[in-house]
Short mmCIF file of C-alpha atoms in Angstrom, two decimals:
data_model
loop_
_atom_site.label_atom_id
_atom_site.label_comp_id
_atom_site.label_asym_id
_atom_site.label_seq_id
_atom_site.Cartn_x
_atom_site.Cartn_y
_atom_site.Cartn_z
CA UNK A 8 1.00 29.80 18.92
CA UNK A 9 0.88 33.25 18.51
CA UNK A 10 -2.86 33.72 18.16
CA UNK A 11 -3.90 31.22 20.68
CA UNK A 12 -5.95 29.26 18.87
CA UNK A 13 -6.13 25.24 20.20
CA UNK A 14 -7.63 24.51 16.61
CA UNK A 15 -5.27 26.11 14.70
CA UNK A 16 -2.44 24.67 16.26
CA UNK A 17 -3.82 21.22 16.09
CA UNK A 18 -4.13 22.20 11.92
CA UNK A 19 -0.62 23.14 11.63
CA UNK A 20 0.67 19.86 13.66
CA UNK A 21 -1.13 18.08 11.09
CA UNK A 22 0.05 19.42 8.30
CA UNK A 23 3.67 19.08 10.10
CA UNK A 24 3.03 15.14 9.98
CA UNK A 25 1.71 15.31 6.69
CA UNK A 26 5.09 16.60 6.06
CA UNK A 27 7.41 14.32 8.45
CA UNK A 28 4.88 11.36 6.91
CA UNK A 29 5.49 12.47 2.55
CA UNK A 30 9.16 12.70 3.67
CA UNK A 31 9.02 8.88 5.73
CA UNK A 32 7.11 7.32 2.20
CA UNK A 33 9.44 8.82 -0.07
CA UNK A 34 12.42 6.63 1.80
CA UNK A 35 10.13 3.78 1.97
CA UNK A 36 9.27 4.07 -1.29
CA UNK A 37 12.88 4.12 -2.09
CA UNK A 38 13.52 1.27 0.22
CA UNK A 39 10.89 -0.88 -1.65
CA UNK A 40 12.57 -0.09 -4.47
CA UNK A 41 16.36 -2.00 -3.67
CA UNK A 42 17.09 -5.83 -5.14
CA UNK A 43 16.78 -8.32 -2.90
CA UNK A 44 19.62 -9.88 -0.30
CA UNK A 45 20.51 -13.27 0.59
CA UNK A 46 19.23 -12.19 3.69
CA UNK A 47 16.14 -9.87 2.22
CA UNK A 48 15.30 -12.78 -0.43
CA UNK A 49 11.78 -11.45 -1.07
CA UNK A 50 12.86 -7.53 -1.22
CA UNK A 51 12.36 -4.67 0.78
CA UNK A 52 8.79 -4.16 0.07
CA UNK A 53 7.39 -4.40 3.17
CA UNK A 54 9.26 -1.06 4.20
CA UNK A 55 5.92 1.41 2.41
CA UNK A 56 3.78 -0.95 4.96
CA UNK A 57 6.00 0.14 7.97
CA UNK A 58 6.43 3.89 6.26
CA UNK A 59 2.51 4.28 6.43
CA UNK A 60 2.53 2.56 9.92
CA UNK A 61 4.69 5.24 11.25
CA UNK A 62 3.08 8.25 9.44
CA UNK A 63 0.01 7.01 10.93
CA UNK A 64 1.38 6.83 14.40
CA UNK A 65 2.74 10.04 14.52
CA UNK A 66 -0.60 11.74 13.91
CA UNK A 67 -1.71 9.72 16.70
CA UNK A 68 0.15 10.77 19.34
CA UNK A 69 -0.36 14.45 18.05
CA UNK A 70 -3.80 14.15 18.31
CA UNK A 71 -3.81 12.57 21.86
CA UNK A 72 -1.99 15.32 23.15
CA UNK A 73 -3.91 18.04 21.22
CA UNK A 74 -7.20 16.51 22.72
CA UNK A 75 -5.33 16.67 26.36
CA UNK A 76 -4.09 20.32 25.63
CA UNK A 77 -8.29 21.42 24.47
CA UNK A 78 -9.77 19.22 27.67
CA UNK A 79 -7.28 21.11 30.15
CA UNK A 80 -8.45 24.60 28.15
CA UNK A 81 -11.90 23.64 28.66
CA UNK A 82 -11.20 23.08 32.20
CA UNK A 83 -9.21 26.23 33.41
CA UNK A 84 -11.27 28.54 30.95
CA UNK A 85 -8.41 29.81 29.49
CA UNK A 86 -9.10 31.35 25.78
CA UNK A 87 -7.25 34.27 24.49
CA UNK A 88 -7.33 34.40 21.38
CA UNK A 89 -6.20 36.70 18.74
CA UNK A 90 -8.78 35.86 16.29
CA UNK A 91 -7.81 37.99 13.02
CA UNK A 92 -4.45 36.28 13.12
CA UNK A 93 -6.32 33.05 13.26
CA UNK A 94 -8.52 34.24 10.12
CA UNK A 95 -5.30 34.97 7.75
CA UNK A 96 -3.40 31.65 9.26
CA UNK A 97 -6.43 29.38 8.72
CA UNK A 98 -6.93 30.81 5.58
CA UNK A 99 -3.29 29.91 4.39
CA UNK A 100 -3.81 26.98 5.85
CA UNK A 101 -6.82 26.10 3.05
CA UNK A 102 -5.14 26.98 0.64
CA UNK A 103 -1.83 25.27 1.00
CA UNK A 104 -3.85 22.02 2.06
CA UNK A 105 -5.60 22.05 -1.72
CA UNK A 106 -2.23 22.35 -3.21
CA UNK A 107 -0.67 19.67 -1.92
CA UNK A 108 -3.96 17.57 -2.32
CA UNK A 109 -4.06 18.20 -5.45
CA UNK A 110 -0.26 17.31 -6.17
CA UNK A 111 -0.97 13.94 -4.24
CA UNK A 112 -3.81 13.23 -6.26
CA UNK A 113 -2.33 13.57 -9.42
CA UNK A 114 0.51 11.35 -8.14
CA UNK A 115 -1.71 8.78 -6.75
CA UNK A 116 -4.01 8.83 -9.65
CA UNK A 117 -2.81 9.47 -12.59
CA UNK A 118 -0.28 6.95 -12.57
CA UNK A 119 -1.36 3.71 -12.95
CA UNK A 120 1.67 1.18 -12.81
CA UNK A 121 1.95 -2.54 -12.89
CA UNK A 122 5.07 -4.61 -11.86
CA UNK A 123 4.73 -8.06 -11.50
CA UNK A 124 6.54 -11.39 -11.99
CA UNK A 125 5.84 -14.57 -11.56
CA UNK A 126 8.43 -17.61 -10.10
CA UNK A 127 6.81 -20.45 -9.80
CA UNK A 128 8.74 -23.80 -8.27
CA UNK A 129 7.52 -27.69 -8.96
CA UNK A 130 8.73 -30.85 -7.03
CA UNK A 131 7.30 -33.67 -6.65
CA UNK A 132 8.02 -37.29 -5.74
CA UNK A 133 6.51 -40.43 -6.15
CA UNK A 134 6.79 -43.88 -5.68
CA UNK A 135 5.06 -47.06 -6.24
CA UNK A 136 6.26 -50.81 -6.38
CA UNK A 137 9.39 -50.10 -5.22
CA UNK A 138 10.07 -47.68 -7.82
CA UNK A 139 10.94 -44.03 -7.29
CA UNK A 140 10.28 -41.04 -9.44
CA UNK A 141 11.06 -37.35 -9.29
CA UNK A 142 10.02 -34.43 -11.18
CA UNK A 143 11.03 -30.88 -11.08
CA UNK A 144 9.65 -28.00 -12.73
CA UNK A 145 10.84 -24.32 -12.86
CA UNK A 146 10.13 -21.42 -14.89
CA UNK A 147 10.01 -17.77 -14.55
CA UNK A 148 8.27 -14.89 -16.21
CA UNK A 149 8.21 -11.09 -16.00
CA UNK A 150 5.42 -8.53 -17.06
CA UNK A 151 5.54 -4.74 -17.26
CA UNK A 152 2.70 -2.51 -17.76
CA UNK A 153 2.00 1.12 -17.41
CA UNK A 154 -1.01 3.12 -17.72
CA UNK A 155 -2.86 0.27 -19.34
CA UNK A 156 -6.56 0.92 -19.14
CA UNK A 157 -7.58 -2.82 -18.49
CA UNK A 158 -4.88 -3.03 -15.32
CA UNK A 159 -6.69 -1.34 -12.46
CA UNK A 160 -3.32 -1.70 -10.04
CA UNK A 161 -3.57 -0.70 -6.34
CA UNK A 162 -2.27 3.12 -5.40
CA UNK A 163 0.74 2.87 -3.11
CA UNK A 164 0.25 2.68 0.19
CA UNK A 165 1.73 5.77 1.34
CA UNK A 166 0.71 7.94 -1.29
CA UNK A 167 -2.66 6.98 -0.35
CA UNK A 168 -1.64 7.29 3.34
CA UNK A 169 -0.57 10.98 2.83
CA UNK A 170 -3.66 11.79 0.57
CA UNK A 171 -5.71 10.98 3.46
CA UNK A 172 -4.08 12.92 5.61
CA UNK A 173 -4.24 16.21 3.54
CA UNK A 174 -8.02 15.49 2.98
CA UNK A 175 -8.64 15.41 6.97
CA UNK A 176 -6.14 18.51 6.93
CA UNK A 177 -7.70 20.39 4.31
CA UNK A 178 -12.04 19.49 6.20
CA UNK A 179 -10.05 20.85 9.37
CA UNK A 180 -8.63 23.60 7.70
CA UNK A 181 -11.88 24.94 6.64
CA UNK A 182 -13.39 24.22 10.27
CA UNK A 183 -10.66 26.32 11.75
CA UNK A 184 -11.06 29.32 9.39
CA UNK A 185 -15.28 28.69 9.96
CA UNK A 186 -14.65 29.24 13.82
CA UNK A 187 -12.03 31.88 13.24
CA UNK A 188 -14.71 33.76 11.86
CA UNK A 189 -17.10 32.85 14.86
CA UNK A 190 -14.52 33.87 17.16
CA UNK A 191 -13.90 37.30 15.30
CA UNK A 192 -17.59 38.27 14.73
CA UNK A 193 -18.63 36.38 18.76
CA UNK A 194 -15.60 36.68 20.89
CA UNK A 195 -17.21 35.69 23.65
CA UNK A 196 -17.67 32.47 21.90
CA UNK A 197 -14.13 31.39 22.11
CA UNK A 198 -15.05 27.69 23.44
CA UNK A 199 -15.37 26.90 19.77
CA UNK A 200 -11.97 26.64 19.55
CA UNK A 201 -11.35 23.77 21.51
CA UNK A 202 -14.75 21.81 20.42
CA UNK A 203 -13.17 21.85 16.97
CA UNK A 204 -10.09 20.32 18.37
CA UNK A 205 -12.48 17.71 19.40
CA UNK A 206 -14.85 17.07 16.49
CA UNK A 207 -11.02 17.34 14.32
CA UNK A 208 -9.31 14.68 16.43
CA UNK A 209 -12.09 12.18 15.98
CA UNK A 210 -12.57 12.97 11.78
CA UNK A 211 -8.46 11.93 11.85
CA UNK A 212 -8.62 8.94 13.88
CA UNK A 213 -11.41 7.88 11.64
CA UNK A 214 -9.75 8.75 8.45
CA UNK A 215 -6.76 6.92 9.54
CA UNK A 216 -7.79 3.93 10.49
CA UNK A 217 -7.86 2.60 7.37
CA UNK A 218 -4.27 3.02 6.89
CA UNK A 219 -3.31 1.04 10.00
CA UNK A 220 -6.23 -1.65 8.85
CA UNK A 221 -4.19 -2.55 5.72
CA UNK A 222 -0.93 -2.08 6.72
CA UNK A 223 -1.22 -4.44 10.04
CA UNK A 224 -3.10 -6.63 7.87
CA UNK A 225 -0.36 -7.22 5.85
CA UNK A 226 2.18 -7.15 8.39
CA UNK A 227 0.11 -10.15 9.79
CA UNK A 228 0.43 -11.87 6.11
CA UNK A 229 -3.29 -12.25 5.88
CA UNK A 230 -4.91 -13.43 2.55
CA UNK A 231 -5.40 -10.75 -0.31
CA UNK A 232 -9.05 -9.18 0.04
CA UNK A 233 -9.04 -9.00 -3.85
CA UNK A 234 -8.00 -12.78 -3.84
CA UNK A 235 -11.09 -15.22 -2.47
CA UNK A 236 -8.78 -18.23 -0.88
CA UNK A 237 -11.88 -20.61 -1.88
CA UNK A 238 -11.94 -19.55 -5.22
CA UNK A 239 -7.86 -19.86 -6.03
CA UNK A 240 -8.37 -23.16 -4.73
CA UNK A 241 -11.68 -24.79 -6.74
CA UNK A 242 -9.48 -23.06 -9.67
CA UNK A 243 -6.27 -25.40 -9.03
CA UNK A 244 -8.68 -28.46 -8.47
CA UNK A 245 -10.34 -27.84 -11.52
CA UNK A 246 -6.71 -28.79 -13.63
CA UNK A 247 -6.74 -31.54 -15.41
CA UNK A 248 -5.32 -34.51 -13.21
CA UNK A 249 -5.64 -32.59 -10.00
CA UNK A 250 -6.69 -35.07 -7.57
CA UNK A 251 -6.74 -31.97 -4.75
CA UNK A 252 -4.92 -28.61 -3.44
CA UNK A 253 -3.78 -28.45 0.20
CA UNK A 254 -1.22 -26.26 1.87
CA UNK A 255 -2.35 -23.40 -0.24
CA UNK A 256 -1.08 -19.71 1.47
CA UNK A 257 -1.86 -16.53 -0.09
CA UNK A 258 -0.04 -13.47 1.91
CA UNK A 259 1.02 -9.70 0.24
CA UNK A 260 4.54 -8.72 0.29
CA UNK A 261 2.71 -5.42 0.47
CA UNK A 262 -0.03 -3.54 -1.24
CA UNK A 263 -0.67 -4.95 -4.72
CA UNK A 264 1.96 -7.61 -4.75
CA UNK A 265 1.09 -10.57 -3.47
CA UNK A 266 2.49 -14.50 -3.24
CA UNK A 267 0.81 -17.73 -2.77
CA UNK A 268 2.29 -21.68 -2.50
CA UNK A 269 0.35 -24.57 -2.77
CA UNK A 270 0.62 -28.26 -3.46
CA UNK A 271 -1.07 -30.22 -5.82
CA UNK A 272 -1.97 -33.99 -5.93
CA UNK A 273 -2.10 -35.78 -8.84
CA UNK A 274 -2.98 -38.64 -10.29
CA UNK A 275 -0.09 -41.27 -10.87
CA UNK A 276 -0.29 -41.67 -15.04
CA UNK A 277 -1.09 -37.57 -15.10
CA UNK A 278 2.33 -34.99 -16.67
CA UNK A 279 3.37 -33.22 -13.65
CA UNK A 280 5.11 -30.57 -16.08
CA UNK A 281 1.69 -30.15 -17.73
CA UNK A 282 -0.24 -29.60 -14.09
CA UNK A 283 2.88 -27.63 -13.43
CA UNK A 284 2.22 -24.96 -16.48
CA UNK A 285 -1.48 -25.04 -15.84
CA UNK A 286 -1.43 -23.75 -12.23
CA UNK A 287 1.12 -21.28 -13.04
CA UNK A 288 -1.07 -19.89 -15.84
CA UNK A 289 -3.66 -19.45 -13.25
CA UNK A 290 -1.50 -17.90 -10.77
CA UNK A 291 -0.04 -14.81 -13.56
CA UNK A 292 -3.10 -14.83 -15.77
CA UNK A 293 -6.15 -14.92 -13.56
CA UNK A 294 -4.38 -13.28 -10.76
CA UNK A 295 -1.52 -11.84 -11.24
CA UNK A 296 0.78 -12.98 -8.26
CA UNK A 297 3.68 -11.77 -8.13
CA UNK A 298 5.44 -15.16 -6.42
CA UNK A 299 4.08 -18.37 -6.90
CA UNK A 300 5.80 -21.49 -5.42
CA UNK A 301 3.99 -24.51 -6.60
CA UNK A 302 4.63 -28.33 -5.68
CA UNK A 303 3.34 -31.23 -7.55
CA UNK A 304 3.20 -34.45 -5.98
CA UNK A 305 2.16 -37.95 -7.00
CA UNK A 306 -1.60 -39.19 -4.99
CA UNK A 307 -1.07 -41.91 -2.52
CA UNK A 308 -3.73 -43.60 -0.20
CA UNK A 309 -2.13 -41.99 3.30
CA UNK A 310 -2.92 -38.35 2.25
CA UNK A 311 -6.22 -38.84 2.75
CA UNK A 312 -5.66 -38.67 6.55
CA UNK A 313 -3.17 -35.90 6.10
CA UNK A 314 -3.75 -33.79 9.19
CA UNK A 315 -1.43 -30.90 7.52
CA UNK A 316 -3.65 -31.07 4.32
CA UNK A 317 -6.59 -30.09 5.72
CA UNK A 318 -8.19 -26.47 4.89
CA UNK A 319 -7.58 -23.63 7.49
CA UNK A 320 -10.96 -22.36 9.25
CA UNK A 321 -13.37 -19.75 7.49
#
């Protein structure tokens, strides 16, 4: 404020939501972190997802009005600036911005860490000649792995989030303190100041993006990218006795943790409990879900014009 810079101002806003944004995925993180409810039965996971959402909203309502303030400068001409205060700020500015980097990318990383369980859940029923028959199947399993150099895992979402964001802070920071020294050495080349506003605006709305990509995407429970719906399917089929998988869902509680139900159709003189084991070895083996609900049921001549069984659309 003092030195009148546009640019410099719209540098330290950012690195104020880089701030108000670490502080917003620490509690989210925390959040994600609490047992689940009768009322929360899958967790509180989902809260990082909304913690990046919000982090990435606030830097997008600072940069709309930043761009507003650096159109209306453009307009009236108005540029004092004091440009050696803008040199030793900006400066600061670069330096603080690798620090933090840093820190983030060591914490993003250089921790690789793996939590996942699996709960899978069997029922079937089936009937023929009058004769009724009902199986149920239930097991549950629990795997823990850190820093294992075959489990790639998926950085947290806000971590990654605020890495982002000091990356597009510290490429602005280094802008500002390049047209801090234009300013000082030109000063009658002061409209530099508001076209990095500009050029900064856009590299954070692109950088960005991403964030609110993923985190909508899971908000929306869309499939896993890293988990080809086709291919989980064929897999199930392929189970000995497997007459066909419909219903099948795949949807992330958030990043890196992800569910899936399905039910399978078998053949009548097939072990359900056998089909039962064998999909749930696919679901923590091949994939690693983290919740699996899986229903067995005996093959009858109406399912094969089962409206609800059929596949969704590509």
């Amino acid at each position: 404020v003092l030195s009148g810079s546009l640019a410099l101002l719209t540098d330290a806003a950012h690195m104020l939501s880089d701030f108000a944004g670490f502080m917003i995925s620490l509690f989210a993180i925390w959040m994600g972190q609490r047992p689940a409810t009768k009322k929360m039965n899958f967790g509180f996971y989902r809260a990082e997802v909304v913690g990046a959402l919000v982090s990435v909203f606030i830097i997008w309502v600072l940069t709309g009005i930043l761009v507003y303030k650096a159109i209306d400068r453009i307009r009236t001409g108005e540029h004092q600036i004091d440009a050696k205060l803008m040199l030793i700020t900006a400066g600061v500015g670069v330096a603080m911005n690798i620090s933090l980097g840093f820190v983030l990318h060591q914490s993003g990383a250089g921790h690789l860490h793996s939590h996942g369980g699996i709960h899978s859940h069997g029922h079937s029923h089936g009937g023929g000649g009058g004769g009724h028959g009902h199986s149920h199947g239930h097991s549950h399993g629990h795997s823990h792995k850190a820093k294992d150099a075959n489990q790639t895992g998926e950085r947290n979402i806000n971590v990654r989030a605020a890495f982002i964001h000091v990356v597009g802070d510290m490429v602005q920071s280094v802008g500002v303190l390049i047209a801090a020294y234009i300013i000082y050495y030109k000063p009658n080349l002061t409209i530099v100041d508001p076209i990095c506003t500009f050029l900064f605006s856009i590299l954070v709305l692109f950088t960005t993006f991403a964030i609110f990509k993923d985190g909508m995407h899971v908000l929306m429970e869309g499939s896993p990218p890293n988990i080809p719906y086709n291919e989980v399917k064929q897999n199930l089929e392929t189970i000995n006795g497997v007459v066909a998988a419909h219903s099948l869902h795949l949807w992330s509680l958030t990043m890196g943790r992800t569910a899936m139900a399905v039910h399978l159709v078998v053949n009548p003189n097939v072990s359900q409990q056998a089909v039962l084991e064998a999909a749930q070895q696919i679901a923590r083996r091949k994939y690693n879900l983290s919740h699996a609900t899986i229903q067995v049921e005996q093959y009858r001549r109406s399912m094969d014009d089962c409206r609800m069984c059929k596949d969704p659309k590509d």
